[in-house]
mmCIF file with all atom_site columns, C-alpha atoms in Angstrom:
data_model
loop_
_atom_site.group_PDB
_atom_site.id
_atom_site.type_symbol
_atom_site.label_atom_id
_atom_site.label_alt_id
_atom_site.label_comp_id
_atom_site.label_asym_id
_atom_site.label_entity_id
_atom_site.label_seq_id
_atom_site.pdbx_PDB_ins_code
_atom_site.Cartn_x
_atom_site.Cartn_y
_atom_site.Cartn_z
_atom_site.occupancy
_atom_site.B_iso_or_equiv
_atom_site.pdbx_formal_charge
_atom_site.auth_seq_id
_atom_site.auth_comp_id
_atom_site.auth_asym_id
_atom_site.auth_atom_id
_atom_site.pdbx_PDB_model_num
ATOM 1   C CA . MET C 1 1   ? 83.876 -28.690 179.950 1.00 49.00 ? 3   MET C CA 1
ATOM 2   C CA . GLY C 1 2   ? 84.054 -31.970 181.842 1.00 55.00 ? 4   GLY C CA 1
ATOM 3   C CA . GLU C 1 3   ? 80.696 -33.520 182.926 1.00 63.00 ? 5   GLU C CA 1
ATOM 4   C CA . ARG C 1 4   ? 79.912 -33.516 186.579 1.00 69.00 ? 6   ARG C CA 1
ATOM 5   C CA . LEU C 1 5   ? 79.999 -37.008 188.164 1.00 78.00 ? 7   LEU C CA 1
ATOM 6   C CA . GLU C 1 6   ? 77.220 -38.009 190.467 1.00 87.00 ? 8   GLU C CA 1
ATOM 7   C CA . ARG C 1 7   ? 78.324 -39.899 193.516 1.00 89.00 ? 9   ARG C CA 1
ATOM 8   C CA . ARG C 1 8   ? 75.708 -41.830 195.555 1.00 89.00 ? 10  ARG C CA 1
ATOM 9   C CA . LEU C 1 9   ? 75.562 -44.241 198.469 1.00 90.00 ? 11  LEU C CA 1
ATOM 10  C CA . VAL C 1 10  ? 73.481 -47.161 197.061 1.00 93.00 ? 12  VAL C CA 1
ATOM 11  C CA . GLY C 1 11  ? 72.868 -50.896 197.448 1.00 95.00 ? 13  GLY C CA 1
ATOM 12  C CA . VAL C 1 12  ? 74.662 -52.644 194.542 1.00 96.00 ? 14  VAL C CA 1
ATOM 13  C CA . MET C 1 13  ? 73.380 -56.019 193.453 1.00 97.00 ? 15  MET C CA 1
ATOM 14  C CA . PHE C 1 14  ? 75.025 -58.583 191.099 1.00 96.00 ? 16  PHE C CA 1
ATOM 15  C CA . THR C 1 15  ? 73.284 -61.589 189.834 1.00 97.00 ? 17  THR C CA 1
ATOM 16  C CA . ASP C 1 16  ? 74.289 -64.530 187.720 1.00 95.00 ? 18  ASP C CA 1
ATOM 17  C CA . VAL C 1 17  ? 72.471 -67.504 186.232 1.00 96.00 ? 19  VAL C CA 1
ATOM 18  C CA . VAL C 1 18  ? 74.255 -70.636 187.349 1.00 95.00 ? 20  VAL C CA 1
ATOM 19  C CA . GLY C 1 19  ? 75.347 -73.001 184.669 1.00 94.00 ? 21  GLY C CA 1
ATOM 20  C CA . TYR C 1 20  ? 73.962 -70.938 181.762 1.00 94.00 ? 22  TYR C CA 1
ATOM 21  C CA . THR C 1 21  ? 76.908 -71.442 179.454 1.00 92.00 ? 23  THR C CA 1
ATOM 22  C CA . ALA C 1 22  ? 76.849 -75.169 179.705 1.00 94.00 ? 24  ALA C CA 1
ATOM 23  C CA . LEU C 1 23  ? 73.021 -75.196 179.339 1.00 93.00 ? 25  LEU C CA 1
ATOM 24  C CA . MET C 1 24  ? 73.303 -73.162 176.136 1.00 94.00 ? 26  MET C CA 1
ATOM 25  C CA . ARG C 1 25  ? 75.599 -75.848 174.700 1.00 95.00 ? 27  ARG C CA 1
ATOM 26  C CA . ALA C 1 26  ? 73.250 -78.618 175.870 1.00 96.00 ? 28  ALA C CA 1
ATOM 27  C CA . ASP C 1 27  ? 69.821 -77.174 175.120 1.00 96.00 ? 29  ASP C CA 1
ATOM 28  C CA . GLU C 1 28  ? 69.696 -73.604 173.649 1.00 95.00 ? 30  GLU C CA 1
ATOM 29  C CA . ARG C 1 29  ? 65.966 -73.369 173.731 1.00 96.00 ? 31  ARG C CA 1
ATOM 30  C CA . LEU C 1 30  ? 65.753 -74.306 177.473 1.00 95.00 ? 32  LEU C CA 1
ATOM 31  C CA . ALA C 1 31  ? 68.692 -71.992 178.266 1.00 95.00 ? 33  ALA C CA 1
ATOM 32  C CA . ARG C 1 32  ? 66.884 -68.961 176.550 1.00 94.00 ? 34  ARG C CA 1
ATOM 33  C CA . ASP C 1 33  ? 63.642 -69.848 178.320 1.00 95.00 ? 35  ASP C CA 1
ATOM 34  C CA . LYS C 1 34  ? 65.468 -69.788 181.688 1.00 95.00 ? 36  LYS C CA 1
ATOM 35  C CA . ARG C 1 35  ? 67.135 -66.585 180.804 1.00 94.00 ? 37  ARG C CA 1
ATOM 36  C CA . ASP C 1 36  ? 63.873 -64.959 179.903 1.00 95.00 ? 38  ASP C CA 1
ATOM 37  C CA . ARG C 1 37  ? 62.195 -66.136 183.152 1.00 96.00 ? 39  ARG C CA 1
ATOM 38  C CA . TYR C 1 38  ? 65.233 -64.702 185.098 1.00 96.00 ? 40  TYR C CA 1
ATOM 39  C CA . MET C 1 39  ? 65.049 -61.343 183.290 1.00 95.00 ? 41  MET C CA 1
ATOM 40  C CA . ALA C 1 40  ? 61.260 -61.027 183.860 1.00 96.00 ? 42  ALA C CA 1
ATOM 41  C CA . ALA C 1 41  ? 61.732 -61.733 187.608 1.00 97.00 ? 43  ALA C CA 1
ATOM 42  C CA . LEU C 1 42  ? 64.623 -59.299 187.723 1.00 96.00 ? 44  LEU C CA 1
ATOM 43  C CA . GLU C 1 43  ? 62.560 -56.576 186.136 1.00 95.00 ? 45  GLU C CA 1
ATOM 44  C CA . SER C 1 44  ? 59.337 -57.164 188.101 1.00 96.00 ? 46  SER C CA 1
ATOM 45  C CA . HIS C 1 45  ? 61.181 -57.102 191.509 1.00 97.00 ? 47  HIS C CA 1
ATOM 46  C CA . HIS C 1 46  ? 63.435 -54.250 190.698 1.00 96.00 ? 48  HIS C CA 1
ATOM 47  C CA . ASP C 1 47  ? 60.317 -52.262 189.889 1.00 95.00 ? 49  ASP C CA 1
ATOM 48  C CA . ALA C 1 48  ? 58.683 -53.262 193.097 1.00 96.00 ? 50  ALA C CA 1
ATOM 49  C CA . PHE C 1 49  ? 61.599 -52.260 195.329 1.00 97.00 ? 51  PHE C CA 1
ATOM 50  C CA . GLY C 1 50  ? 62.884 -49.180 193.619 1.00 97.00 ? 52  GLY C CA 1
ATOM 51  C CA . GLY C 1 51  ? 65.803 -50.797 191.929 1.00 96.00 ? 53  GLY C CA 1
ATOM 52  C CA . THR C 1 52  ? 67.359 -49.888 188.579 1.00 94.00 ? 54  THR C CA 1
ATOM 53  C CA . ILE C 1 53  ? 69.113 -52.531 186.358 1.00 94.00 ? 55  ILE C CA 1
ATOM 54  C CA . VAL C 1 54  ? 72.162 -50.736 185.196 1.00 93.00 ? 56  VAL C CA 1
ATOM 55  C CA . GLN C 1 55  ? 73.648 -53.306 183.070 1.00 92.00 ? 57  GLN C CA 1
ATOM 56  C CA . ARG C 1 56  ? 72.528 -56.669 181.702 1.00 90.00 ? 58  ARG C CA 1
ATOM 57  C CA . LEU C 1 57  ? 75.592 -58.991 181.432 1.00 82.00 ? 59  LEU C CA 1
ATOM 58  C CA . GLY C 1 58  ? 74.472 -61.854 179.221 1.00 80.00 ? 60  GLY C CA 1
ATOM 59  C CA . ASP C 1 59  ? 73.309 -64.299 181.954 1.00 89.00 ? 61  ASP C CA 1
ATOM 60  C CA . GLY C 1 60  ? 73.882 -61.779 184.825 1.00 93.00 ? 62  GLY C CA 1
ATOM 61  C CA . SER C 1 61  ? 73.167 -58.181 185.785 1.00 95.00 ? 63  SER C CA 1
ATOM 62  C CA . MET C 1 62  ? 74.352 -55.307 187.891 1.00 94.00 ? 64  MET C CA 1
ATOM 63  C CA . SER C 1 63  ? 71.836 -53.070 189.492 1.00 95.00 ? 65  SER C CA 1
ATOM 64  C CA . MET C 1 64  ? 71.468 -50.405 192.142 1.00 95.00 ? 66  MET C CA 1
ATOM 65  C CA . PHE C 1 65  ? 68.813 -49.858 194.962 1.00 96.00 ? 67  PHE C CA 1
ATOM 66  C CA . PRO C 1 66  ? 68.203 -46.821 197.227 1.00 95.00 ? 68  PRO C CA 1
ATOM 67  C CA . SER C 1 67  ? 69.306 -49.019 200.251 1.00 94.00 ? 69  SER C CA 1
ATOM 68  C CA . SER C 1 68  ? 70.620 -52.515 201.139 1.00 93.00 ? 70  SER C CA 1
ATOM 69  C CA . LEU C 1 69  ? 67.204 -53.341 202.507 1.00 96.00 ? 71  LEU C CA 1
ATOM 70  C CA . ALA C 1 70  ? 65.499 -52.736 199.229 1.00 97.00 ? 72  ALA C CA 1
ATOM 71  C CA . ALA C 1 71  ? 68.201 -54.832 197.416 1.00 97.00 ? 73  ALA C CA 1
ATOM 72  C CA . VAL C 1 72  ? 67.715 -57.680 199.977 1.00 96.00 ? 74  VAL C CA 1
ATOM 73  C CA . GLN C 1 73  ? 63.962 -57.657 199.654 1.00 96.00 ? 75  GLN C CA 1
ATOM 74  C CA . ALA C 1 74  ? 64.160 -57.786 195.880 1.00 97.00 ? 76  ALA C CA 1
ATOM 75  C CA . ALA C 1 75  ? 66.805 -60.541 195.956 1.00 97.00 ? 77  ALA C CA 1
ATOM 76  C CA . VAL C 1 76  ? 64.627 -62.654 198.213 1.00 97.00 ? 78  VAL C CA 1
ATOM 77  C CA . GLU C 1 77  ? 61.612 -62.337 195.926 1.00 97.00 ? 79  GLU C CA 1
ATOM 78  C CA . ILE C 1 78  ? 63.686 -62.926 192.825 1.00 97.00 ? 80  ILE C CA 1
ATOM 79  C CA . GLN C 1 79  ? 65.073 -66.198 194.351 1.00 97.00 ? 81  GLN C CA 1
ATOM 80  C CA . ARG C 1 80  ? 61.636 -67.342 195.437 1.00 96.00 ? 82  ARG C CA 1
ATOM 81  C CA . GLU C 1 81  ? 60.071 -66.793 192.015 1.00 97.00 ? 83  GLU C CA 1
ATOM 82  C CA . LEU C 1 82  ? 62.995 -68.412 190.144 1.00 97.00 ? 84  LEU C CA 1
ATOM 83  C CA . ALA C 1 83  ? 63.217 -71.470 192.478 1.00 95.00 ? 85  ALA C CA 1
ATOM 84  C CA . ALA C 1 84  ? 59.626 -72.284 191.371 1.00 94.00 ? 86  ALA C CA 1
ATOM 85  C CA . HIS C 1 85  ? 60.807 -72.333 187.813 1.00 94.00 ? 87  HIS C CA 1
ATOM 86  C CA . ASP C 1 86  ? 64.064 -74.329 188.401 1.00 94.00 ? 88  ASP C CA 1
ATOM 87  C CA . VAL C 1 87  ? 66.200 -71.328 187.483 1.00 96.00 ? 89  VAL C CA 1
ATOM 88  C CA . SER C 1 88  ? 69.313 -71.191 189.646 1.00 95.00 ? 90  SER C CA 1
ATOM 89  C CA . VAL C 1 89  ? 70.789 -67.792 190.374 1.00 97.00 ? 91  VAL C CA 1
ATOM 90  C CA . ARG C 1 90  ? 73.545 -66.388 192.679 1.00 96.00 ? 92  ARG C CA 1
ATOM 91  C CA . ILE C 1 91  ? 73.118 -62.942 194.128 1.00 98.00 ? 93  ILE C CA 1
ATOM 92  C CA . GLY C 1 92  ? 75.587 -60.626 195.969 1.00 97.00 ? 94  GLY C CA 1
ATOM 93  C CA . VAL C 1 93  ? 74.767 -57.371 197.632 1.00 97.00 ? 95  VAL C CA 1
ATOM 94  C CA . HIS C 1 94  ? 76.950 -54.568 198.934 1.00 96.00 ? 96  HIS C CA 1
ATOM 95  C CA . VAL C 1 95  ? 76.289 -50.986 199.913 1.00 96.00 ? 97  VAL C CA 1
ATOM 96  C CA . GLY C 1 96  ? 78.793 -48.299 199.212 1.00 94.00 ? 98  GLY C CA 1
ATOM 97  C CA . GLU C 1 97  ? 79.456 -45.107 197.190 1.00 93.00 ? 99  GLU C CA 1
ATOM 98  C CA . VAL C 1 98  ? 79.376 -45.412 193.431 1.00 94.00 ? 100 VAL C CA 1
ATOM 99  C CA . ILE C 1 99  ? 79.840 -43.078 190.531 1.00 92.00 ? 101 ILE C CA 1
ATOM 100 C CA . VAL C 1 100 ? 76.725 -42.992 188.455 1.00 87.00 ? 102 VAL C CA 1
ATOM 101 C CA . GLU C 1 101 ? 77.366 -42.605 184.735 1.00 84.00 ? 103 GLU C CA 1
ATOM 102 C CA . PRO C 1 102 ? 75.032 -43.152 181.828 1.00 77.00 ? 104 PRO C CA 1
ATOM 103 C CA . GLU C 1 103 ? 74.464 -46.934 181.548 1.00 76.00 ? 105 GLU C CA 1
ATOM 104 C CA . ARG C 1 104 ? 77.039 -47.843 184.094 1.00 82.00 ? 106 ARG C CA 1
ATOM 105 C CA . LEU C 1 105 ? 78.133 -47.646 187.720 1.00 87.00 ? 107 LEU C CA 1
ATOM 106 C CA . THR C 1 106 ? 81.841 -47.399 188.744 1.00 90.00 ? 108 THR C CA 1
ATOM 107 C CA . GLY C 1 107 ? 83.629 -47.487 191.992 1.00 90.00 ? 109 GLY C CA 1
ATOM 108 C CA . GLU C 1 108 ? 84.995 -49.888 194.585 1.00 90.00 ? 110 GLU C CA 1
ATOM 109 C CA . ALA C 1 109 ? 81.511 -50.831 195.715 1.00 92.00 ? 111 ALA C CA 1
ATOM 110 C CA . VAL C 1 110 ? 80.730 -52.255 192.281 1.00 92.00 ? 112 VAL C CA 1
ATOM 111 C CA . ASN C 1 111 ? 83.882 -54.434 192.418 1.00 91.00 ? 113 ASN C CA 1
ATOM 112 C CA . ILE C 1 112 ? 83.004 -55.641 195.880 1.00 93.00 ? 114 ILE C CA 1
ATOM 113 C CA . ALA C 1 113 ? 79.388 -56.534 195.008 1.00 95.00 ? 115 ALA C CA 1
ATOM 114 C CA . ALA C 1 114 ? 80.720 -58.615 192.007 1.00 93.00 ? 116 ALA C CA 1
ATOM 115 C CA . ARG C 1 115 ? 83.177 -60.461 194.214 1.00 92.00 ? 117 ARG C CA 1
ATOM 116 C CA . ILE C 1 116 ? 80.503 -61.267 196.808 1.00 94.00 ? 118 ILE C CA 1
ATOM 117 C CA . GLU C 1 117 ? 78.151 -62.645 194.118 1.00 94.00 ? 119 GLU C CA 1
ATOM 118 C CA . SER C 1 118 ? 80.959 -64.979 193.160 1.00 90.00 ? 120 SER C CA 1
ATOM 119 C CA . PHE C 1 119 ? 80.926 -66.330 196.652 1.00 89.00 ? 121 PHE C CA 1
ATOM 120 C CA . ALA C 1 120 ? 77.092 -66.981 196.656 1.00 93.00 ? 122 ALA C CA 1
ATOM 121 C CA . VAL C 1 121 ? 75.742 -70.427 196.172 1.00 93.00 ? 123 VAL C CA 1
ATOM 122 C CA . PRO C 1 122 ? 72.957 -71.275 193.645 1.00 95.00 ? 124 PRO C CA 1
ATOM 123 C CA . GLY C 1 123 ? 69.691 -69.981 195.150 1.00 96.00 ? 125 GLY C CA 1
ATOM 124 C CA . GLY C 1 124 ? 71.484 -67.895 197.714 1.00 96.00 ? 126 GLY C CA 1
ATOM 125 C CA . VAL C 1 125 ? 71.814 -64.198 198.559 1.00 97.00 ? 127 VAL C CA 1
ATOM 126 C CA . LEU C 1 126 ? 75.090 -62.966 200.153 1.00 96.00 ? 128 LEU C CA 1
ATOM 127 C CA . LEU C 1 127 ? 75.706 -59.618 201.796 1.00 97.00 ? 129 LEU C CA 1
ATOM 128 C CA . SER C 1 128 ? 78.748 -57.692 202.753 1.00 96.00 ? 130 SER C CA 1
ATOM 129 C CA . ASP C 1 129 ? 79.227 -56.574 206.241 1.00 95.00 ? 131 ASP C CA 1
ATOM 130 C CA . SER C 1 130 ? 78.442 -53.031 205.042 1.00 95.00 ? 132 SER C CA 1
ATOM 131 C CA . ALA C 1 131 ? 75.082 -54.185 203.690 1.00 96.00 ? 133 ALA C CA 1
ATOM 132 C CA . TYR C 1 132 ? 74.430 -56.157 206.946 1.00 97.00 ? 134 TYR C CA 1
ATOM 133 C CA . GLU C 1 133 ? 75.088 -53.025 209.014 1.00 95.00 ? 135 GLU C CA 1
ATOM 134 C CA . GLN C 1 134 ? 72.104 -51.374 207.408 1.00 94.00 ? 136 GLN C CA 1
ATOM 135 C CA . ILE C 1 135 ? 69.687 -54.187 208.093 1.00 94.00 ? 137 ILE C CA 1
ATOM 136 C CA . ARG C 1 136 ? 70.988 -55.937 211.211 1.00 92.00 ? 138 ARG C CA 1
ATOM 137 C CA . ASN C 1 137 ? 68.288 -54.419 213.545 1.00 91.00 ? 139 ASN C CA 1
ATOM 138 C CA . ARG C 1 138 ? 65.397 -55.446 211.368 1.00 91.00 ? 140 ARG C CA 1
ATOM 139 C CA . SER C 1 139 ? 63.196 -58.212 212.635 1.00 90.00 ? 141 SER C CA 1
ATOM 140 C CA . ASP C 1 140 ? 61.843 -58.992 209.126 1.00 91.00 ? 142 ASP C CA 1
ATOM 141 C CA . VAL C 1 141 ? 65.192 -59.944 207.648 1.00 92.00 ? 143 VAL C CA 1
ATOM 142 C CA . VAL C 1 142 ? 67.157 -62.943 209.041 1.00 94.00 ? 144 VAL C CA 1
ATOM 143 C CA . VAL C 1 143 ? 70.803 -63.265 208.183 1.00 96.00 ? 145 VAL C CA 1
ATOM 144 C CA . VAL C 1 144 ? 73.565 -65.843 209.095 1.00 94.00 ? 146 VAL C CA 1
ATOM 145 C CA . GLY C 1 145 ? 77.218 -65.090 209.308 1.00 94.00 ? 147 GLY C CA 1
ATOM 146 C CA . VAL C 1 146 ? 79.304 -67.384 206.952 1.00 94.00 ? 148 VAL C CA 1
ATOM 147 C CA . GLY C 1 147 ? 82.797 -66.162 207.643 1.00 92.00 ? 149 GLY C CA 1
ATOM 148 C CA . ARG C 1 148 ? 85.441 -63.549 206.987 1.00 91.00 ? 150 ARG C CA 1
ATOM 149 C CA . PHE C 1 149 ? 87.028 -63.579 203.567 1.00 89.00 ? 151 PHE C CA 1
ATOM 150 C CA . ARG C 1 150 ? 89.634 -61.704 201.487 1.00 85.00 ? 152 ARG C CA 1
ATOM 151 C CA . LEU C 1 151 ? 88.016 -60.752 198.221 1.00 85.00 ? 153 LEU C CA 1
ATOM 152 C CA . LYS C 1 152 ? 90.191 -60.548 195.055 1.00 81.00 ? 154 LYS C CA 1
ATOM 153 C CA . ASN C 1 153 ? 91.857 -57.197 194.570 1.00 77.00 ? 155 ASN C CA 1
ATOM 154 C CA . VAL C 1 154 ? 89.993 -55.678 197.599 1.00 76.00 ? 156 VAL C CA 1
ATOM 155 C CA . GLY C 1 155 ? 91.961 -54.087 200.472 1.00 78.00 ? 157 GLY C CA 1
ATOM 156 C CA . ARG C 1 156 ? 90.322 -55.522 203.571 1.00 85.00 ? 158 ARG C CA 1
ATOM 157 C CA . PRO C 1 157 ? 88.711 -58.693 204.505 1.00 89.00 ? 159 PRO C CA 1
ATOM 158 C CA . TYR C 1 158 ? 84.885 -58.744 204.565 1.00 92.00 ? 160 TYR C CA 1
ATOM 159 C CA . GLU C 1 159 ? 82.524 -60.524 206.932 1.00 94.00 ? 161 GLU C CA 1
ATOM 160 C CA . LEU C 1 160 ? 79.924 -62.149 204.603 1.00 95.00 ? 162 LEU C CA 1
ATOM 161 C CA . TYR C 1 161 ? 76.284 -62.892 205.556 1.00 97.00 ? 163 TYR C CA 1
ATOM 162 C CA . ALA C 1 162 ? 73.684 -65.155 204.009 1.00 96.00 ? 164 ALA C CA 1
ATOM 163 C CA . VAL C 1 163 ? 70.048 -64.199 203.924 1.00 96.00 ? 165 VAL C CA 1
ATOM 164 C CA . SER C 1 164 ? 67.922 -66.904 205.579 1.00 96.00 ? 166 SER C CA 1
ATOM 165 C CA . ALA C 1 165 ? 64.377 -66.893 204.232 1.00 94.00 ? 167 ALA C CA 1
ATOM 166 C CA . ASP C 1 166 ? 61.843 -69.337 202.795 1.00 92.00 ? 168 ASP C CA 1
ATOM 167 C CA . GLY C 1 167 ? 62.999 -70.302 199.228 1.00 91.00 ? 169 GLY C CA 1
ATOM 168 C CA . VAL C 1 168 ? 66.562 -68.871 199.736 1.00 95.00 ? 170 VAL C CA 1
ATOM 169 C CA . VAL C 1 169 ? 69.583 -71.223 200.101 1.00 94.00 ? 171 VAL C CA 1
ATOM 170 C CA . VAL C 1 170 ? 71.928 -70.687 202.972 1.00 94.00 ? 172 VAL C CA 1
ATOM 171 C CA . PRO C 1 171 ? 75.355 -72.090 202.243 1.00 91.00 ? 173 PRO C CA 1
ATOM 172 C CA . ASP C 1 172 ? 77.225 -74.269 204.777 1.00 86.00 ? 174 ASP C CA 1
ATOM 173 C CA . PRO C 1 173 ? 80.116 -72.016 205.874 1.00 81.00 ? 175 PRO C CA 1
ATOM 174 C CA . ALA C 1 174 ? 82.473 -74.959 205.429 1.00 78.00 ? 176 ALA C CA 1
ATOM 175 C CA . ALA C 1 175 ? 81.629 -75.114 201.752 1.00 75.00 ? 177 ALA C CA 1
ATOM 176 C CA . LEU C 1 176 ? 83.111 -71.535 201.418 1.00 75.00 ? 178 LEU C CA 1
ATOM 177 C CA . GLU C 1 177 ? 86.348 -72.321 203.141 1.00 72.00 ? 179 GLU C CA 1
ATOM 178 C CA . GLY C 1 178 ? 89.337 -71.600 200.914 1.00 64.00 ? 180 GLY C CA 1
ATOM 179 C CA . LYS C 1 179 ? 87.431 -69.091 198.769 1.00 69.00 ? 181 LYS C CA 1
ATOM 180 C CA . GLY C 1 180 ? 89.011 -65.689 198.128 1.00 62.00 ? 182 GLY C CA 1
ATOM 181 C CA . GLU C 1 181 ? 92.617 -64.697 198.006 1.00 56.00 ? 183 GLU C CA 1
#
């Protein structure tokens, strides 16, 4: 008998420590210290906002949240905490349907969130237009449009938005020109 797959609409978050590989070559002890601070912040803020870390990817992670708002709130707190310790991280958030399997998520929403994270700047949080739609009417979350992009191997172009909050870096849209397909 085949196992039943669970499909859910979730906020998907990808994170990545910027420059980790180069830092490992230059100063392994410092790199491991920064990675440990990053993991501690990740765990703490996922717990606080109902998130689940699905996979740890060396110096990055993939996780899911009950909503894009919860993912954005966690992302802001992660960035604030890590900025105080000079740990540079990029974060991308998308909301969509995923297939939940033991120890992994699959589906187009996972791929889109990963692509969005690759557009993010160190210290920044980027959102897809789908994630933005869930939070656009909230007065406690400020976002700035940064442009429309074609993401690698994704069918349609996406409007991307940057979270604007104390301790979070908002990219200059001109710096993102030419990114994508």
